[in-house]
PDB file of C-alpha atoms in Angstrom:
ATOM      1  CA  SER A   1     -48.653 -11.453 -28.226  1.00 56.00           C
ATOM      2  CA  ILE A   2     -45.741 -13.551 -27.099  1.00 62.00           C
ATOM      3  CA  LEU A   3     -47.003 -13.213 -23.575  1.00 64.00           C
ATOM      4  CA  GLY A   4     -49.833 -15.609 -24.422  1.00 74.00           C
ATOM      5  CA  ARG A   5     -49.694 -19.310 -24.536  1.00 81.00           C
ATOM      6  CA  GLY A   6     -48.130 -20.963 -27.574  1.00 85.00           C
ATOM      7  CA  VAL A   7     -44.937 -21.288 -29.736  1.00 87.00           C
ATOM      8  CA  PHE A   8     -43.389 -18.071 -31.037  1.00 83.00           C
ATOM      9  CA  GLN A   9     -40.390 -16.881 -33.016  1.00 84.00           C
ATOM     10  CA  ILE A  10     -39.048 -13.326 -32.922  1.00 82.00           C
ATOM     11  CA  LYS A  11     -37.741 -11.807 -36.139  1.00 85.00           C
ATOM     12  CA  ALA A  12     -35.790  -8.570 -36.141  1.00 83.00           C
ATOM     13  CA  VAL A  13     -34.943  -6.310 -39.138  1.00 86.00           C
ATOM     14  CA  ASP A  14     -32.848  -3.145 -39.156  1.00 82.00           C
ATOM     15  CA  GLN A  15     -35.193  -0.520 -40.610  1.00 82.00           C
ATOM     16  CA  ARG A  16     -32.259   1.417 -41.943  1.00 83.00           C
ATOM     17  CA  ASP A  17     -30.618  -1.647 -43.513  1.00 84.00           C
ATOM     18  CA  PRO A  18     -33.008  -4.568 -44.181  1.00 82.00           C
ATOM     19  CA  GLY A  19     -30.020  -6.706 -44.960  1.00 84.00           C
ATOM     20  CA  VAL A  20     -29.289  -6.711 -41.291  1.00 81.00           C
ATOM     21  CA  ASN A  21     -31.796  -9.194 -39.765  1.00 82.00           C
ATOM     22  CA  GLY A  22     -32.125 -12.277 -37.670  1.00 81.00           C
ATOM     23  CA  GLU A  23     -34.527 -14.574 -36.030  1.00 83.00           C
ATOM     24  CA  SER A  24     -34.678 -16.321 -32.652  1.00 78.00           C
ATOM     25  CA  ASN A  25     -35.092 -19.992 -31.820  1.00 76.00           C
ATOM     26  CA  LEU A  26     -38.627 -21.172 -31.169  1.00 81.00           C
ATOM     27  CA  ILE A  27     -39.962 -19.857 -27.836  1.00 79.00           C
ATOM     28  CA  VAL A  28     -42.510 -21.904 -25.958  1.00 81.00           C
ATOM     29  CA  THR A  29     -44.594 -20.048 -23.381  1.00 79.00           C
ATOM     30  CA  ASP A  30     -47.320 -21.205 -21.030  1.00 79.00           C
ATOM     31  CA  GLY A  31     -49.049 -17.849 -20.809  1.00 74.00           C
ATOM     32  CA  SER A  32     -47.933 -17.133 -17.260  1.00 72.00           C
ATOM     33  CA  PHE A  33     -45.850 -14.031 -18.045  1.00 65.00           C
ATOM     34  CA  GLY A  34     -48.724 -11.649 -17.458  1.00 63.00           C
ATOM     35  CA  PRO A  35     -48.900  -8.152 -18.915  1.00 62.00           C
ATOM     36  CA  GLY A  36     -45.658  -6.554 -20.058  1.00 64.00           C
ATOM     37  CA  LYS A  37     -43.234  -6.526 -22.961  1.00 72.00           C
ATOM     38  CA  ILE A  38     -39.931  -7.976 -24.087  1.00 74.00           C
ATOM     39  CA  TYR A  39     -36.821  -5.846 -23.370  1.00 81.00           C
ATOM     40  CA  PHE A  40     -33.462  -6.060 -24.998  1.00 82.00           C
ATOM     41  CA  GLY A  41     -30.136  -5.159 -23.587  1.00 86.00           C
ATOM     42  CA  ASP A  42     -26.443  -6.021 -23.170  1.00 86.00           C
ATOM     43  CA  ILE A  43     -25.179  -7.135 -19.756  1.00 89.00           C
ATOM     44  CA  HIS A  44     -21.591  -7.852 -20.688  1.00 88.00           C
ATOM     45  CA  THR A  45     -19.605  -4.862 -22.026  1.00 89.00           C
ATOM     46  CA  HIS A  46     -16.216  -3.207 -21.387  1.00 90.00           C
ATOM     47  CA  SER A  47     -14.843   0.348 -21.349  1.00 90.00           C
ATOM     48  CA  GLN A  48     -11.493   2.075 -20.913  1.00 89.00           C
ATOM     49  CA  LEU A  49     -11.803   1.205 -17.246  1.00 91.00           C
ATOM     50  CA  SER A  50     -10.351  -2.231 -18.221  1.00 89.00           C
ATOM     51  CA  ASP A  51      -9.773  -3.606 -21.787  1.00 85.00           C
ATOM     52  CA  GLY A  52     -12.380  -1.724 -23.745  1.00 85.00           C
ATOM     53  CA  ARG A  53     -11.783   1.351 -25.938  1.00 82.00           C
ATOM     54  CA  LEU A  54     -14.532   3.821 -24.985  1.00 87.00           C
ATOM     55  CA  HIS A  55     -14.970   6.031 -21.903  1.00 91.00           C
ATOM     56  CA  PRO A  56     -17.913   4.769 -19.802  1.00 92.00           C
ATOM     57  CA  PHE A  57     -20.011   7.738 -20.874  1.00 91.00           C
ATOM     58  CA  ASP A  58     -19.279   7.097 -24.578  1.00 89.00           C
ATOM     59  CA  LYS A  59     -19.991   3.396 -24.018  1.00 88.00           C
ATOM     60  CA  TYR A  60     -23.527   4.413 -22.831  1.00 88.00           C
ATOM     61  CA  ARG A  61     -24.106   6.332 -25.981  1.00 84.00           C
ATOM     62  CA  GLU A  62     -22.964   3.380 -28.073  1.00 81.00           C
ATOM     63  CA  VAL A  63     -25.182   0.910 -26.230  1.00 82.00           C
ATOM     64  CA  GLY A  64     -28.168   2.939 -25.163  1.00 74.00           C
ATOM     65  CA  LEU A  65     -28.523   5.400 -28.055  1.00 73.00           C
ATOM     66  CA  HIS A  66     -26.913   3.796 -31.152  1.00 67.00           C
ATOM     67  CA  ARG A  67     -27.985   0.170 -30.446  1.00 74.00           C
ATOM     68  CA  GLY A  68     -31.315   1.060 -28.793  1.00 77.00           C
ATOM     69  CA  CYS A  69     -30.959  -1.173 -25.794  1.00 84.00           C
ATOM     70  CA  ASP A  70     -33.455  -1.043 -22.889  1.00 88.00           C
ATOM     71  CA  PHE A  71     -30.913  -2.125 -20.204  1.00 91.00           C
ATOM     72  CA  TRP A  72     -27.143  -2.266 -19.890  1.00 91.00           C
ATOM     73  CA  ALA A  73     -24.416  -3.419 -17.619  1.00 93.00           C
ATOM     74  CA  LEU A  74     -20.823  -2.274 -17.743  1.00 93.00           C
ATOM     75  CA  THR A  75     -18.702  -5.213 -16.533  1.00 93.00           C
ATOM     76  CA  ASP A  76     -15.117  -4.155 -16.599  1.00 93.00           C
ATOM     77  CA  HIS A  77     -12.485  -6.524 -15.181  1.00 92.00           C
ATOM     78  CA  GLY A  78     -12.257  -6.162 -11.415  1.00 91.00           C
ATOM     79  CA  HIS A  79      -8.514  -6.586 -11.098  1.00 87.00           C
ATOM     80  CA  ASP A  80      -8.045  -3.315 -13.036  1.00 80.00           C
ATOM     81  CA  PHE A  81      -9.997  -1.309 -10.530  1.00 89.00           C
ATOM     82  CA  SER A  82      -8.769   1.429  -8.222  1.00 91.00           C
ATOM     83  CA  GLN A  83     -11.150   3.335  -5.932  1.00 93.00           C
ATOM     84  CA  GLU A  84     -11.219   6.144  -8.529  1.00 94.00           C
ATOM     85  CA  ARG A  85     -12.231   3.792 -11.299  1.00 93.00           C
ATOM     86  CA  LEU A  86     -14.929   2.237  -9.148  1.00 95.00           C
ATOM     87  CA  ASP A  87     -16.305   5.612  -8.309  1.00 96.00           C
ATOM     88  CA  LEU A  88     -16.430   6.501 -12.025  1.00 94.00           C
ATOM     89  CA  LEU A  89     -18.188   3.203 -12.827  1.00 94.00           C
ATOM     90  CA  ASN A  90     -20.847   3.840 -10.163  1.00 96.00           C
ATOM     91  CA  ARG A  91     -21.349   7.458 -11.303  1.00 95.00           C
ATOM     92  CA  ALA A  92     -21.853   6.305 -14.937  1.00 94.00           C
ATOM     93  CA  MET A  93     -24.402   3.759 -13.882  1.00 95.00           C
ATOM     94  CA  GLU A  94     -26.331   6.197 -11.771  1.00 95.00           C
ATOM     95  CA  LYS A  95     -26.131   9.012 -14.357  1.00 93.00           C
ATOM     96  CA  PHE A  96     -27.660   6.997 -17.154  1.00 93.00           C
ATOM     97  CA  ASN A  97     -30.231   5.104 -15.271  1.00 94.00           C
ATOM     98  CA  GLU A  98     -33.678   6.366 -16.332  1.00 92.00           C
ATOM     99  CA  PRO A  99     -36.497   4.477 -14.566  1.00 91.00           C
ATOM    100  CA  GLY A 100     -39.150   3.436 -17.062  1.00 87.00           C
ATOM    101  CA  ARG A 101     -36.983   4.051 -20.105  1.00 89.00           C
ATOM    102  CA  PHE A 102     -33.394   2.766 -19.634  1.00 91.00           C
ATOM    103  CA  ALA A 103     -32.067   0.590 -16.822  1.00 93.00           C
ATOM    104  CA  THR A 104     -28.392   0.350 -15.856  1.00 95.00           C
ATOM    105  CA  ILE A 105     -27.125  -2.628 -13.831  1.00 95.00           C
ATOM    106  CA  HIS A 106     -24.112  -2.401 -11.547  1.00 97.00           C
ATOM    107  CA  GLY A 107     -21.602  -5.090 -12.194  1.00 97.00           C
ATOM    108  CA  PHE A 108     -17.904  -6.168 -12.845  1.00 96.00           C
ATOM    109  CA  GLU A 109     -16.144  -9.206 -14.323  1.00 93.00           C
ATOM    110  CA  TRP A 110     -14.518 -11.502 -11.826  1.00 93.00           C
ATOM    111  CA  THR A 111     -11.387 -12.601 -13.691  1.00 88.00           C
ATOM    112  CA  SER A 112      -9.693 -15.799 -12.603  1.00 85.00           C
ATOM    113  CA  SER A 113      -7.107 -15.960 -15.361  1.00 73.00           C
ATOM    114  CA  MET A 114      -4.593 -13.298 -14.582  1.00 58.00           C
ATOM    115  CA  GLY A 115      -0.883 -13.747 -13.868  1.00 50.00           C
ATOM    116  CA  ARG A 116      -0.363 -17.037 -15.626  1.00 50.00           C
ATOM    117  CA  GLY A 117       3.246 -18.180 -15.692  1.00 49.00           C
ATOM    118  CA  GLU A 118       5.818 -20.528 -14.236  1.00 50.00           C
ATOM    119  CA  HIS A 119       5.756 -18.796 -10.822  1.00 46.00           C
ATOM    120  CA  TYR A 120       2.009 -18.543 -10.583  1.00 53.00           C
ATOM    121  CA  PHE A 121       0.276 -21.378  -8.770  1.00 58.00           C
ATOM    122  CA  ARG A 122      -3.261 -19.990  -8.133  1.00 66.00           C
ATOM    123  CA  PRO A 123      -5.982 -22.192  -9.632  1.00 71.00           C
ATOM    124  CA  ILE A 124      -7.822 -20.694 -12.615  1.00 77.00           C
ATOM    125  CA  PHE A 125     -11.555 -20.931 -12.476  1.00 82.00           C
ATOM    126  CA  GLY A 126     -12.639 -18.897 -15.523  1.00 80.00           C
ATOM    127  CA  HIS A 127     -14.536 -15.607 -15.702  1.00 85.00           C
ATOM    128  CA  ARG A 128     -17.848 -14.640 -14.087  1.00 91.00           C
ATOM    129  CA  ASN A 129     -19.934 -11.486 -14.306  1.00 93.00           C
ATOM    130  CA  ILE A 130     -21.186 -10.296 -10.984  1.00 96.00           C
ATOM    131  CA  TYR A 131     -24.301  -7.999 -10.804  1.00 97.00           C
ATOM    132  CA  PHE A 132     -25.618  -5.893  -7.995  1.00 97.00           C
ATOM    133  CA  ARG A 133     -28.880  -4.140  -7.157  1.00 93.00           C
ATOM    134  CA  GLU A 134     -27.015  -1.092  -5.617  1.00 95.00           C
ATOM    135  CA  PRO A 135     -23.800   0.738  -6.446  1.00 96.00           C
ATOM    136  CA  ILE A 136     -20.714  -1.366  -5.785  1.00 97.00           C
ATOM    137  CA  GLU A 137     -18.947  -0.591  -2.533  1.00 95.00           C
ATOM    138  CA  THR A 138     -16.118  -3.107  -2.784  1.00 96.00           C
ATOM    139  CA  ILE A 139     -14.811  -5.267  -5.629  1.00 96.00           C
ATOM    140  CA  HIS A 140     -13.515  -8.646  -4.590  1.00 95.00           C
ATOM    141  CA  ASP A 141     -11.654 -10.261  -7.489  1.00 92.00           C
ATOM    142  CA  ALA A 142      -9.754 -13.474  -8.108  1.00 89.00           C
ATOM    143  CA  VAL A 143      -6.400 -11.811  -7.375  1.00 84.00           C
ATOM    144  CA  GLN A 144      -7.365 -11.618  -3.645  1.00 88.00           C
ATOM    145  CA  PRO A 145      -6.893 -14.792  -1.622  1.00 89.00           C
ATOM    146  CA  HIS A 146     -10.273 -14.624   0.131  1.00 93.00           C
ATOM    147  CA  SER A 147     -12.145 -14.463  -3.226  1.00 93.00           C
ATOM    148  CA  GLU A 148      -9.785 -16.382  -5.516  1.00 89.00           C
ATOM    149  CA  SER A 149     -12.359 -19.135  -6.062  1.00 90.00           C
ATOM    150  CA  PRO A 150     -16.115 -18.864  -7.032  1.00 92.00           C
ATOM    151  CA  ARG A 151     -17.109 -20.224  -3.626  1.00 94.00           C
ATOM    152  CA  GLY A 152     -14.837 -17.731  -1.857  1.00 95.00           C
ATOM    153  CA  LEU A 153     -16.287 -14.883  -3.838  1.00 95.00           C
ATOM    154  CA  PHE A 154     -19.838 -16.009  -3.033  1.00 96.00           C
ATOM    155  CA  ASP A 155     -19.122 -16.400   0.664  1.00 97.00           C
ATOM    156  CA  THR A 156     -17.400 -12.981   0.870  1.00 97.00           C
ATOM    157  CA  TYR A 157     -20.426 -11.026  -0.534  1.00 97.00           C
ATOM    158  CA  THR A 158     -22.987 -13.236   1.233  1.00 97.00           C
ATOM    159  CA  LYS A 159     -21.384 -12.658   4.661  1.00 97.00           C
ATOM    160  CA  ALA A 160     -21.306  -8.935   3.966  1.00 96.00           C
ATOM    161  CA  GLY A 161     -25.082  -8.963   3.302  1.00 97.00           C
ATOM    162  CA  VAL A 162     -24.635  -7.792  -0.342  1.00 96.00           C
ATOM    163  CA  GLU A 163     -27.330  -8.759  -2.936  1.00 95.00           C
ATOM    164  CA  PHE A 164     -25.682 -10.060  -6.041  1.00 96.00           C
ATOM    165  CA  PHE A 165     -26.138 -12.367  -9.015  1.00 92.00           C
ATOM    166  CA  CYS A 166     -23.435 -14.474 -10.655  1.00 93.00           C
ATOM    167  CA  VAL A 167     -23.297 -15.474 -14.400  1.00 90.00           C
ATOM    168  CA  ASN A 168     -20.649 -17.941 -15.582  1.00 86.00           C
ATOM    169  CA  HIS A 169     -18.740 -16.556 -18.524  1.00 79.00           C
ATOM    170  CA  PHE A 170     -17.177 -19.890 -19.510  1.00 71.00           C
ATOM    171  CA  HIS A 171     -13.783 -18.382 -20.294  1.00 68.00           C
ATOM    172  CA  CYS A 172     -10.207 -19.448 -19.397  1.00 64.00           C
ATOM    173  CA  GLY A 173      -9.098 -22.284 -17.185  1.00 57.00           C
ATOM    174  CA  LYS A 174     -11.711 -24.839 -16.135  1.00 59.00           C
ATOM    175  CA  PRO A 175     -14.933 -22.791 -15.865  1.00 56.00           C
ATOM    176  CA  ALA A 176     -17.083 -25.579 -14.469  1.00 69.00           C
ATOM    177  CA  MET A 177     -20.533 -24.759 -13.036  1.00 78.00           C
ATOM    178  CA  VAL A 178     -20.533 -24.307  -9.207  1.00 84.00           C
ATOM    179  CA  GLU A 179     -23.863 -25.267  -7.630  1.00 82.00           C
ATOM    180  CA  GLY A 180     -25.348 -22.478  -5.526  1.00 87.00           C
ATOM    181  CA  VAL A 181     -22.901 -19.903  -7.007  1.00 90.00           C
ATOM    182  CA  ASP A 182     -23.651 -19.825 -10.732  1.00 87.00           C
ATOM    183  CA  PHE A 183     -27.209 -18.865 -11.531  1.00 85.00           C
ATOM    184  CA  GLY A 184     -26.727 -18.277 -15.185  1.00 83.00           C
ATOM    185  CA  ILE A 185     -24.501 -18.894 -18.234  1.00 80.00           C
ATOM    186  CA  GLN A 186     -23.558 -16.373 -20.837  1.00 79.00           C
ATOM    187  CA  VAL A 187     -24.172 -17.361 -24.408  1.00 71.00           C
ATOM    188  CA  SER A 188     -22.222 -15.651 -27.209  1.00 59.00           C
ATOM    189  CA  GLY A 189     -19.054 -13.618 -27.000  1.00 55.00           C
ATOM    190  CA  TRP A 190     -15.655 -13.472 -28.656  1.00 53.00           C
ATOM    191  CA  CYS A 191     -14.746 -16.964 -27.567  1.00 51.00           C
ATOM    192  CA  GLY A 192     -17.538 -18.748 -29.466  1.00 50.00           C
ATOM    193  CA  ASP A 193     -21.228 -18.922 -28.723  1.00 52.00           C
ATOM    194  CA  HIS A 194     -20.671 -21.318 -25.748  1.00 56.00           C
ATOM    195  CA  LEU A 195     -23.524 -23.550 -26.929  1.00 56.00           C
ATOM    196  CA  THR A 196     -21.520 -25.928 -29.085  1.00 53.00           C
ATOM    197  CA  ASP A 197     -18.933 -23.662 -30.647  1.00 47.00           C
ATOM    198  CA  VAL A 198     -15.774 -23.376 -28.585  1.00 45.00           C
ATOM    199  CA  ARG A 199     -12.148 -22.529 -29.446  1.00 45.00           C
ATOM    200  CA  ASP A 200      -9.721 -25.404 -28.844  1.00 44.00           C
ATOM    201  CA  ASN A 201      -6.959 -23.238 -27.344  1.00 43.00           C
ATOM    202  CA  GLU A 202      -5.461 -22.217 -24.050  1.00 45.00           C
ATOM    203  CA  TYR A 203      -8.537 -20.219 -23.178  1.00 45.00           C
ATOM    204  CA  ARG A 204     -10.902 -23.164 -23.433  1.00 48.00           C
ATOM    205  CA  PRO A 205      -8.846 -26.270 -22.554  1.00 44.00           C
ATOM    206  CA  ASN A 206     -11.747 -28.402 -21.411  1.00 53.00           C
ATOM    207  CA  ASN A 207     -14.136 -27.398 -24.272  1.00 56.00           C
ATOM    208  CA  LEU A 208     -17.066 -27.041 -21.892  1.00 63.00           C
ATOM    209  CA  THR A 209     -20.311 -26.036 -23.531  1.00 70.00           C
ATOM    210  CA  ILE A 210     -23.741 -24.957 -22.292  1.00 71.00           C
ATOM    211  CA  TYR A 211     -25.209 -28.173 -23.625  1.00 73.00           C
ATOM    212  CA  ASP A 212     -22.635 -30.061 -21.521  1.00 74.00           C
ATOM    213  CA  CYS A 213     -23.878 -28.292 -18.393  1.00 73.00           C
ATOM    214  CA  LEU A 214     -27.552 -29.010 -19.176  1.00 75.00           C
ATOM    215  CA  ASP A 215     -26.665 -32.683 -19.865  1.00 78.00           C
ATOM    216  CA  GLN A 216     -24.958 -32.748 -16.380  1.00 77.00           C
ATOM    217  CA  GLY A 217     -28.258 -31.727 -14.818  1.00 78.00           C
ATOM    218  CA  HIS A 218     -27.612 -28.049 -14.193  1.00 74.00           C
ATOM    219  CA  ARG A 219     -30.754 -25.871 -14.519  1.00 73.00           C
ATOM    220  CA  VAL A 220     -29.729 -22.306 -15.071  1.00 72.00           C
ATOM    221  CA  GLY A 221     -30.709 -19.201 -17.045  1.00 75.00           C
ATOM    222  CA  VAL A 222     -28.931 -18.350 -20.278  1.00 75.00           C
ATOM    223  CA  TYR A 223     -27.903 -14.747 -20.952  1.00 77.00           C
ATOM    224  CA  ALA A 224     -26.562 -13.104 -24.083  1.00 73.00           C
ATOM    225  CA  GLY A 225     -23.710 -10.556 -24.016  1.00 78.00           C
ATOM    226  CA  THR A 226     -21.365  -9.077 -26.515  1.00 79.00           C
ATOM    227  CA  ASP A 227     -18.318  -9.033 -24.230  1.00 80.00           C
ATOM    228  CA  HIS A 228     -16.098  -6.523 -26.082  1.00 69.00           C
ATOM    229  CA  GLY A 229     -16.410  -8.053 -29.534  1.00 56.00           C
ATOM    230  CA  THR A 230     -14.010  -6.184 -31.771  1.00 49.00           C
ATOM    231  CA  GLU A 231     -13.435  -3.212 -29.468  1.00 51.00           C
ATOM    232  CA  ALA A 232     -10.868  -4.633 -27.044  1.00 46.00           C
ATOM    233  CA  TYR A 233      -7.594  -2.668 -27.232  1.00 41.00           C
ATOM    234  CA  TYR A 234      -5.731  -5.774 -28.321  1.00 41.00           C
ATOM    235  CA  THR A 235      -7.828  -6.369 -31.417  1.00 40.00           C
ATOM    236  CA  GLY A 236      -6.769  -3.114 -33.014  1.00 36.00           C
ATOM    237  CA  LEU A 237     -10.361  -2.265 -33.994  1.00 34.00           C
ATOM    238  CA  SER A 238     -12.876   0.116 -32.454  1.00 31.00           C
ATOM    239  CA  ALA A 239     -16.497  -0.876 -31.692  1.00 31.00           C
ATOM    240  CA  GLU A 240     -17.620   1.316 -34.619  1.00 28.00           C
TER     241      GLU A 240
END
């Protein structure tokens, strides 16, 4: 069992297509996990509520049923939200949450990259996924002055007594780590794997990588998410 003490490697093979397979990096454990199992999920996805292609209910079927995930977060871009869209997001998360079988996580993507142009002077801090224990009451996004910076976002939710968790997406602008705000980094996504592979373009001007952050002394968790892969409306391809 990987829950014991030792060095392990996870290998996964699609039973329907053995040609689809992969293996993890080496995992070193000290045996302190205790009883339990390893769960797999996707905590960065998009739907038609922002720049994805599928309705939230269809997105659940794609993630939970077709891909066999144990947990899921729908993290549509906050600046796209009306109260109606927020209500639909919360309903979808509540509808598909099945304790003991499938866990849904409330969240949205804080998007500090919108409105770029010659008349736009707001600093760009990159993207972050914000996760909540309870249904989301209010979305505070980077287009609002009080939450236009990571620290402002953190202070706004903290003062309101809201429990939340912030994962740095490393996308757009200068997405540097902010101590006390960023508790995790997302690895993988359509902008490169964020470990060492980054795109040298307008979205990643400082070429920051996860290894850079670790070298700078940051000690954070690393999370995997698909983002929207090939299903964003501007790619011209659906998730399928």
